[in-house]
Amino acid sequence: MIKRLSFLLVVAVLGWLTAGAANPKREFRGAWMHTVYQQQYHDQTTAQNQAYIRQQLDLLQLAGCNAVIFQVRPQADAFYPSDLEPWSRFLTDNGAAPVPAWDPLQFIIDEAHARGMELHAWLNPYRVTTAKSQTLPQGHVYHKHPEWFVRFDGKLYFDPGLPESREFITKVVMDIVSRYDVDGIHFDDYFYPYPVKGVEFPDDASYKKYGNGLERGDWRRHNVDLLIEGLHKEIAAVKPWVIFGISPFGIWRNETSDPRGSKTNGLQNYDALYADVLLWAEKGWVDYLLPQLYWDLEHRAASYLVLVDWWNRNANGRNLYMGQDIGVTMKKPDIAPSTEPNQLRHKVMLTREAENIQGNCWWPAYSLTNNTGHIADILRTDLQSTIALPPLYPWISEVAPMAVEGLKASGKVLSWDAPTVEGTADDAVKFAVYHFDNVDNIDLENTEAIEGITWKNEWKAEHSGVYVVTALSRVNCESVASEPVIVK
């Protein structure tokens, strides 16, 4: 059945390609920039780190990416100044502030926005240490409240069963949301830790106190549900335009465990990590799901072909993006009748053909910027060769901003009136710049006409011709075109 399905999908994809369709106008094109075990941040000076981040963002922008997911809390520490948690050991030693002082989160927000890219702050909620021998700096909350934590396989975790753990993690997230102009908050697949054979997660005490008669698996899922639901409400109350996204392990449940599950045979979010991500989408507690489909097209236990179709049918009304492993994708040849040396085009086209999938995210960003398997070249010249606006979030707002006014050209420099910002999801905070040969060709659906996205109210034109500008709200609703101007 899988072989028959894959053949039909390949034919559909090849047909899509030969039809000459343009790349989509709206698409999530993200990249994960992890900091855990990335020694370069620790070893480089402040100036070197800033230059490195600029270089990485330049390369991601060149490859057509429009969103960066930057890991700011790899293990109950911070890549930003925090009164709640110490500086990350992947940036400095013993929780000390960097010298000279700088704020990596604010820096990457500013640099991403300067390139027309969104910045999603990525946090790991429960993980505290990643090695058995690791010690925590003075001032870490563990030293103040050791009763909130448990050791599993020698590593330290917040106990998800404790209300105090949920309250503290929520406080950390909301500190970021309130202080920084992030476009999104992002959690990945680390909820309850991945199972270790023969080792039980040590939550007997919290289960005895708070279990309320629930079966332990149901109780653990309920604990994570409470965190996700609570965060959703807190974020929506303070900054409803800040997107909350989850990137789960690629299998929710296998069909052998649940008739709603996928035809796979692998670790299950629901049963092993106690993350019921389908429930979160059904309840509207998340704005996007970004499952990590890190397998090849016909993987025996977890086929990408099977899973991309399964997730497409289970989006539950929320945005859905696919997490793509660059190493697997670029090393594996495509399946017949295709003769492509890798599976990149096939995977991307499957997401674009799917009704409920609005984009992709690349793991890891460093493999993309290193051009592993020539992926950056292919994205830049083909699959992401035109600029894409980020997807819409209609449950937050569908209100389009007013048209841009006062557009004028002074030589090659375009400028327009800055709109009033009132602190709502409908604020016009960024702008799309379009270039056309003449006024008769103005068409906002022409993806090749988008010259750039900017958070400023000015732009240096790259060509001569006709320009129009549209306003984009915080959740990417687009205005009608401005009056055109001619650049000579």
PDB file of N, CA, C and O in Angstrom, residues 411-466:
ATOM      1  N   GLY A 411      15.190  59.309  -4.993  1.00  0.00           N
ATOM      2  CA  GLY A 411      16.184  58.469  -5.633  1.00  0.00           C
ATOM      3  C   GLY A 411      15.737  57.023  -5.522  1.00  0.00           C
ATOM      4  O   GLY A 411      14.626  56.663  -5.914  1.00  0.00           O
ATOM      5  N   LYS A 412      16.595  56.177  -4.959  1.00  0.00           N
ATOM      6  CA  LYS A 412      16.250  54.763  -4.789  1.00  0.00           C
ATOM      7  C   LYS A 412      15.612  54.474  -3.432  1.00  0.00           C
ATOM      8  O   LYS A 412      15.249  53.324  -3.153  1.00  0.00           O
ATOM      9  N   VAL A 413      15.492  55.472  -2.592  1.00  0.00           N
ATOM     10  CA  VAL A 413      14.991  55.248  -1.236  1.00  0.00           C
ATOM     11  C   VAL A 413      13.488  55.514  -1.182  1.00  0.00           C
ATOM     12  O   VAL A 413      13.024  56.617  -1.475  1.00  0.00           O
ATOM     13  N   LEU A 414      12.746  54.479  -0.806  1.00  0.00           N
ATOM     14  CA  LEU A 414      11.308  54.606  -0.593  1.00  0.00           C
ATOM     15  C   LEU A 414      11.046  54.895   0.874  1.00  0.00           C
ATOM     16  O   LEU A 414      11.732  54.376   1.762  1.00  0.00           O
ATOM     17  N   SER A 415      10.034  55.705   1.143  1.00  0.00           N
ATOM     18  CA  SER A 415       9.606  55.942   2.516  1.00  0.00           C
ATOM     19  C   SER A 415       8.107  56.147   2.520  1.00  0.00           C
ATOM     20  O   SER A 415       7.499  56.468   1.492  1.00  0.00           O
ATOM     21  N   TRP A 416       7.508  55.955   3.694  1.00  0.00           N
ATOM     22  CA  TRP A 416       6.057  56.104   3.834  1.00  0.00           C
ATOM     23  C   TRP A 416       5.749  56.480   5.271  1.00  0.00           C
ATOM     24  O   TRP A 416       6.609  56.405   6.155  1.00  0.00           O
ATOM     25  N   ASP A 417       4.528  56.886   5.495  1.00  0.00           N
ATOM     26  CA  ASP A 417       4.129  57.331   6.828  1.00  0.00           C
ATOM     27  C   ASP A 417       4.119  56.146   7.793  1.00  0.00           C
ATOM     28  O   ASP A 417       3.623  55.061   7.460  1.00  0.00           O
ATOM     29  N   ALA A 418       4.647  56.364   8.983  1.00  0.00           N
ATOM     30  CA  ALA A 418       4.639  55.320  10.012  1.00  0.00           C
ATOM     31  C   ALA A 418       3.256  55.263  10.651  1.00  0.00           C
ATOM     32  O   ALA A 418       2.760  56.281  11.140  1.00  0.00           O
ATOM     33  N   PRO A 419       2.609  54.110  10.645  1.00  0.00           N
ATOM     34  CA  PRO A 419       1.269  54.022  11.243  1.00  0.00           C
ATOM     35  C   PRO A 419       1.333  54.074  12.768  1.00  0.00           C
ATOM     36  O   PRO A 419       2.372  53.814  13.378  1.00  0.00           O
ATOM     37  N   THR A 420       0.234  54.407  13.368  1.00  0.00           N
ATOM     38  CA  THR A 420       0.137  54.427  14.823  1.00  0.00           C
ATOM     39  C   THR A 420       0.068  53.005  15.352  1.00  0.00           C
ATOM     40  O   THR A 420      -0.691  52.176  14.842  1.00  0.00           O
ATOM     41  N   VAL A 421       0.870  52.708  16.354  1.00  0.00           N
ATOM     42  CA  VAL A 421       0.877  51.384  16.979  1.00  0.00           C
ATOM     43  C   VAL A 421       0.137  51.478  18.308  1.00  0.00           C
ATOM     44  O   VAL A 421       0.470  52.301  19.160  1.00  0.00           O
ATOM     45  N   GLU A 422      -0.885  50.656  18.480  1.00  0.00           N
ATOM     46  CA  GLU A 422      -1.754  50.749  19.653  1.00  0.00           C
ATOM     47  C   GLU A 422      -1.659  49.530  20.559  1.00  0.00           C
ATOM     48  O   GLU A 422      -2.418  49.401  21.513  1.00  0.00           O
ATOM     49  N   GLY A 423      -0.735  48.602  20.268  1.00  0.00           N
ATOM     50  CA  GLY A 423      -0.582  47.444  21.142  1.00  0.00           C
ATOM     51  C   GLY A 423      -1.651  46.399  20.963  1.00  0.00           C
ATOM     52  O   GLY A 423      -2.089  45.768  21.934  1.00  0.00           O
ATOM     53  N   THR A 424      -2.071  46.178  19.725  1.00  0.00           N
ATOM     54  CA  THR A 424      -3.058  45.139  19.426  1.00  0.00           C
ATOM     55  C   THR A 424      -2.512  44.232  18.329  1.00  0.00           C
ATOM     56  O   THR A 424      -1.523  44.560  17.656  1.00  0.00           O
ATOM     57  N   ALA A 425      -3.197  43.115  18.129  1.00  0.00           N
ATOM     58  CA  ALA A 425      -2.799  42.186  17.072  1.00  0.00           C
ATOM     59  C   ALA A 425      -2.957  42.797  15.686  1.00  0.00           C
ATOM     60  O   ALA A 425      -2.352  42.314  14.724  1.00  0.00           O
ATOM     61  N   ASP A 426      -3.751  43.861  15.583  1.00  0.00           N
ATOM     62  CA  ASP A 426      -4.034  44.465  14.287  1.00  0.00           C
ATOM     63  C   ASP A 426      -3.069  45.582  13.915  1.00  0.00           C
ATOM     64  O   ASP A 426      -3.185  46.171  12.839  1.00  0.00           O
ATOM     65  N   ASP A 427      -2.113  45.885  14.805  1.00  0.00           N
ATOM     66  CA  ASP A 427      -1.133  46.917  14.490  1.00  0.00           C
ATOM     67  C   ASP A 427      -0.369  46.580  13.216  1.00  0.00           C
ATOM     68  O   ASP A 427       0.053  45.437  13.014  1.00  0.00           O
ATOM     69  N   ALA A 428      -0.183  47.592  12.363  1.00  0.00           N
ATOM     70  CA  ALA A 428       0.674  47.433  11.182  1.00  0.00           C
ATOM     71  C   ALA A 428       2.115  47.677  11.618  1.00  0.00           C
ATOM     72  O   ALA A 428       2.519  48.812  11.854  1.00  0.00           O
ATOM     73  N   VAL A 429       2.874  46.601  11.752  1.00  0.00           N
ATOM     74  CA  VAL A 429       4.239  46.723  12.280  1.00  0.00           C
ATOM     75  C   VAL A 429       5.311  46.352  11.250  1.00  0.00           C
ATOM     76  O   VAL A 429       6.491  46.555  11.486  1.00  0.00           O
ATOM     77  N   LYS A 430       4.897  45.800  10.138  1.00  0.00           N
ATOM     78  CA  LYS A 430       5.865  45.437   9.101  1.00  0.00           C
ATOM     79  C   LYS A 430       5.210  45.646   7.740  1.00  0.00           C
ATOM     80  O   LYS A 430       3.984  45.825   7.643  1.00  0.00           O
ATOM     81  N   PHE A 431       6.041  45.603   6.704  1.00  0.00           N
ATOM     82  CA  PHE A 431       5.572  46.009   5.388  1.00  0.00           C
ATOM     83  C   PHE A 431       6.175  45.118   4.316  1.00  0.00           C
ATOM     84  O   PHE A 431       7.319  44.677   4.434  1.00  0.00           O
ATOM     85  N   ALA A 432       5.388  44.850   3.286  1.00  0.00           N
ATOM     86  CA  ALA A 432       5.865  44.105   2.128  1.00  0.00           C
ATOM     87  C   ALA A 432       6.064  45.078   0.973  1.00  0.00           C
ATOM     88  O   ALA A 432       5.179  45.895   0.673  1.00  0.00           O
ATOM     89  N   VAL A 433       7.213  44.989   0.333  1.00  0.00           N
ATOM     90  CA  VAL A 433       7.578  45.888  -0.765  1.00  0.00           C
ATOM     91  C   VAL A 433       7.523  45.094  -2.067  1.00  0.00           C
ATOM     92  O   VAL A 433       8.170  44.045  -2.195  1.00  0.00           O
ATOM     93  N   TYR A 434       6.752  45.592  -3.036  1.00  0.00           N
ATOM     94  CA  TYR A 434       6.572  44.920  -4.327  1.00  0.00           C
ATOM     95  C   TYR A 434       7.159  45.780  -5.445  1.00  0.00           C
ATOM     96  O   TYR A 434       7.032  47.014  -5.433  1.00  0.00           O
ATOM     97  N   HIS A 435       7.740  45.108  -6.424  1.00  0.00           N
ATOM     98  CA  HIS A 435       8.299  45.786  -7.596  1.00  0.00           C
ATOM     99  C   HIS A 435       7.662  45.226  -8.859  1.00  0.00           C
ATOM    100  O   HIS A 435       7.539  44.003  -9.032  1.00  0.00           O
ATOM    101  N   PHE A 436       7.269  46.126  -9.768  1.00  0.00           N
ATOM    102  CA  PHE A 436       6.659  45.737 -11.048  1.00  0.00           C
ATOM    103  C   PHE A 436       7.284  46.559 -12.178  1.00  0.00           C
ATOM    104  O   PHE A 436       7.832  47.641 -11.951  1.00  0.00           O
ATOM    105  N   ASP A 437       7.152  46.030 -13.377  1.00  0.00           N
ATOM    106  CA  ASP A 437       7.700  46.732 -14.542  1.00  0.00           C
ATOM    107  C   ASP A 437       6.902  47.993 -14.878  1.00  0.00           C
ATOM    108  O   ASP A 437       7.461  49.004 -15.270  1.00  0.00           O
ATOM    109  N   ASN A 438       5.579  47.904 -14.736  1.00  0.00           N
ATOM    110  CA  ASN A 438       4.729  49.058 -15.025  1.00  0.00           C
ATOM    111  C   ASN A 438       3.427  48.943 -14.241  1.00  0.00           C
ATOM    112  O   ASN A 438       3.133  47.901 -13.655  1.00  0.00           O
ATOM    113  N   VAL A 439       2.661  50.017 -14.232  1.00  0.00           N
ATOM    114  CA  VAL A 439       1.447  50.072 -13.405  1.00  0.00           C
ATOM    115  C   VAL A 439       0.383  49.071 -13.862  1.00  0.00           C
ATOM    116  O   VAL A 439      -0.492  48.693 -13.086  1.00  0.00           O
ATOM    117  N   ASP A 440       0.442  48.647 -15.102  1.00  0.00           N
ATOM    118  CA  ASP A 440      -0.548  47.689 -15.597  1.00  0.00           C
ATOM    119  C   ASP A 440      -0.288  46.268 -15.090  1.00  0.00           C
ATOM    120  O   ASP A 440      -1.165  45.402 -15.201  1.00  0.00           O
ATOM    121  N   ASN A 441       0.903  46.046 -14.554  1.00  0.00           N
ATOM    122  CA  ASN A 441       1.257  44.691 -14.110  1.00  0.00           C
ATOM    123  C   ASN A 441       1.151  44.505 -12.593  1.00  0.00           C
ATOM    124  O   ASN A 441       1.599  43.486 -12.066  1.00  0.00           O
ATOM    125  N   ILE A 442       0.585  45.458 -11.883  1.00  0.00           N
ATOM    126  CA  ILE A 442       0.490  45.344 -10.424  1.00  0.00           C
ATOM    127  C   ILE A 442      -0.428  44.192 -10.045  1.00  0.00           C
ATOM    128  O   ILE A 442      -1.611  44.189 -10.373  1.00  0.00           O
ATOM    129  N   ASP A 443       0.137  43.213  -9.387  1.00  0.00           N
ATOM    130  CA  ASP A 443      -0.592  42.008  -8.989  1.00  0.00           C
ATOM    131  C   ASP A 443       0.054  41.478  -7.704  1.00  0.00           C
ATOM    132  O   ASP A 443       1.160  40.931  -7.744  1.00  0.00           O
ATOM    133  N   LEU A 444      -0.633  41.638  -6.590  1.00  0.00           N
ATOM    134  CA  LEU A 444      -0.066  41.236  -5.307  1.00  0.00           C
ATOM    135  C   LEU A 444       0.065  39.731  -5.164  1.00  0.00           C
ATOM    136  O   LEU A 444       0.717  39.254  -4.219  1.00  0.00           O
ATOM    137  N   GLU A 445      -0.519  38.967  -6.060  1.00  0.00           N
ATOM    138  CA  GLU A 445      -0.376  37.508  -6.015  1.00  0.00           C
ATOM    139  C   GLU A 445       0.847  37.024  -6.785  1.00  0.00           C
ATOM    140  O   GLU A 445       1.160  35.837  -6.788  1.00  0.00           O
ATOM    141  N   ASN A 446       1.542  37.935  -7.421  1.00  0.00           N
ATOM    142  CA  ASN A 446       2.754  37.592  -8.155  1.00  0.00           C
ATOM    143  C   ASN A 446       3.898  37.468  -7.151  1.00  0.00           C
ATOM    144  O   ASN A 446       4.449  38.477  -6.687  1.00  0.00           O
ATOM    145  N   THR A 447       4.260  36.247  -6.809  1.00  0.00           N
ATOM    146  CA  THR A 447       5.272  36.046  -5.768  1.00  0.00           C
ATOM    147  C   THR A 447       6.641  36.585  -6.172  1.00  0.00           C
ATOM    148  O   THR A 447       7.431  36.978  -5.311  1.00  0.00           O
ATOM    149  N   GLU A 448       6.925  36.631  -7.460  1.00  0.00           N
ATOM    150  CA  GLU A 448       8.223  37.140  -7.906  1.00  0.00           C
ATOM    151  C   GLU A 448       8.339  38.649  -7.742  1.00  0.00           C
ATOM    152  O   GLU A 448       9.435  39.202  -7.840  1.00  0.00           O
ATOM    153  N   ALA A 449       7.214  39.306  -7.476  1.00  0.00           N
ATOM    154  CA  ALA A 449       7.238  40.763  -7.336  1.00  0.00           C
ATOM    155  C   ALA A 449       7.615  41.215  -5.933  1.00  0.00           C
ATOM    156  O   ALA A 449       7.939  42.386  -5.728  1.00  0.00           O
ATOM    157  N   ILE A 450       7.590  40.309  -4.952  1.00  0.00           N
ATOM    158  CA  ILE A 450       7.914  40.709  -3.574  1.00  0.00           C
ATOM    159  C   ILE A 450       9.420  40.908  -3.467  1.00  0.00           C
ATOM    160  O   ILE A 450      10.197  39.973  -3.615  1.00  0.00           O
ATOM    161  N   GLU A 451       9.823  42.146  -3.217  1.00  0.00           N
ATOM    162  CA  GLU A 451      11.251  42.453  -3.119  1.00  0.00           C
ATOM    163  C   GLU A 451      11.755  42.318  -1.684  1.00  0.00           C
ATOM    164  O   GLU A 451      12.941  42.056  -1.466  1.00  0.00           O
ATOM    165  N   GLY A 452      10.878  42.487  -0.720  1.00  0.00           N
ATOM    166  CA  GLY A 452      11.331  42.341   0.654  1.00  0.00           C
ATOM    167  C   GLY A 452      10.239  42.606   1.659  1.00  0.00           C
ATOM    168  O   GLY A 452       9.163  43.108   1.327  1.00  0.00           O
ATOM    169  N   ILE A 453      10.510  42.232   2.896  1.00  0.00           N
ATOM    170  CA  ILE A 453       9.665  42.538   4.046  1.00  0.00           C
ATOM    171  C   ILE A 453      10.518  43.307   5.033  1.00  0.00           C
ATOM    172  O   ILE A 453      11.677  42.968   5.278  1.00  0.00           O
ATOM    173  N   THR A 454       9.959  44.372   5.601  1.00  0.00           N
ATOM    174  CA  THR A 454      10.730  45.210   6.508  1.00  0.00           C
ATOM    175  C   THR A 454       9.878  45.641   7.692  1.00  0.00           C
ATOM    176  O   THR A 454       8.660  45.808   7.565  1.00  0.00           O
ATOM    177  N   TRP A 455      10.527  45.802   8.851  1.00  0.00           N
ATOM    178  CA  TRP A 455       9.867  46.348  10.036  1.00  0.00           C
ATOM    179  C   TRP A 455       9.991  47.878  10.079  1.00  0.00           C
ATOM    180  O   TRP A 455       9.455  48.515  10.963  1.00  0.00           O
ATOM    181  N   LYS A 456      10.694  48.471   9.114  1.00  0.00           N
ATOM    182  CA  LYS A 456      10.858  49.919   9.069  1.00  0.00           C
ATOM    183  C   LYS A 456       9.903  50.521   8.046  1.00  0.00           C
ATOM    184  O   LYS A 456       9.317  49.813   7.224  1.00  0.00           O
ATOM    185  N   ASN A 457       9.775  51.853   8.068  1.00  0.00           N
ATOM    186  CA  ASN A 457       8.918  52.502   7.079  1.00  0.00           C
ATOM    187  C   ASN A 457       9.757  53.168   5.990  1.00  0.00           C
ATOM    188  O   ASN A 457       9.476  54.271   5.531  1.00  0.00           O
ATOM    189  N   GLU A 458      10.818  52.431   5.600  1.00  0.00           N
ATOM    190  CA  GLU A 458      11.617  52.861   4.454  1.00  0.00           C
ATOM    191  C   GLU A 458      12.289  51.644   3.832  1.00  0.00           C
ATOM    192  O   GLU A 458      12.428  50.593   4.464  1.00  0.00           O
ATOM    193  N   TRP A 459      12.692  51.806   2.589  1.00  0.00           N
ATOM    194  CA  TRP A 459      13.282  50.687   1.854  1.00  0.00           C
ATOM    195  C   TRP A 459      14.149  51.236   0.730  1.00  0.00           C
ATOM    196  O   TRP A 459      13.771  52.192   0.050  1.00  0.00           O
ATOM    197  N   LYS A 460      15.312  50.617   0.518  1.00  0.00           N
ATOM    198  CA  LYS A 460      16.149  50.988  -0.614  1.00  0.00           C
ATOM    199  C   LYS A 460      15.816  50.092  -1.793  1.00  0.00           C
ATOM    200  O   LYS A 460      16.042  48.877  -1.755  1.00  0.00           O
ATOM    201  N   ALA A 461      15.258  50.678  -2.826  1.00  0.00           N
ATOM    202  CA  ALA A 461      14.814  49.920  -3.991  1.00  0.00           C
ATOM    203  C   ALA A 461      15.996  49.276  -4.703  1.00  0.00           C
ATOM    204  O   ALA A 461      17.073  49.882  -4.827  1.00  0.00           O
ATOM    205  N   GLU A 462      15.798  48.060  -5.177  1.00  0.00           N
ATOM    206  CA  GLU A 462      16.848  47.322  -5.869  1.00  0.00           C
ATOM    207  C   GLU A 462      16.803  47.518  -7.381  1.00  0.00           C
ATOM    208  O   GLU A 462      17.756  47.166  -8.074  1.00  0.00           O
ATOM    209  N   HIS A 463      15.686  48.061  -7.882  1.00  0.00           N
ATOM    210  CA  HIS A 463      15.505  48.165  -9.332  1.00  0.00           C
ATOM    211  C   HIS A 463      14.868  49.506  -9.680  1.00  0.00           C
ATOM    212  O   HIS A 463      14.407  50.243  -8.805  1.00  0.00           O
ATOM    213  N   SER A 464      14.813  49.774 -10.956  1.00  0.00           N
ATOM    214  CA  SER A 464      13.960  50.838 -11.470  1.00  0.00           C
ATOM    215  C   SER A 464      12.600  50.240 -11.800  1.00  0.00           C
ATOM    216  O   SER A 464      12.481  49.035 -12.034  1.00  0.00           O
ATOM    217  N   GLY A 465      11.568  51.080 -11.793  1.00  0.00           N
ATOM    218  CA  GLY A 465      10.236  50.586 -12.117  1.00  0.00           C
ATOM    219  C   GLY A 465       9.206  51.074 -11.128  1.00  0.00           C
ATOM    220  O   GLY A 465       9.394  52.098 -10.462  1.00  0.00           O
ATOM    221  N   VAL A 466       8.119  50.335 -11.037  1.00  0.00           N
ATOM    222  CA  VAL A 466       6.977  50.723 -10.205  1.00  0.00           C
ATOM    223  C   VAL A 466       7.018  49.961  -8.889  1.00  0.00           C
ATOM    224  O   VAL A 466       7.226  48.733  -8.878  1.00  0.00           O
TER     225      VAL A 466
END
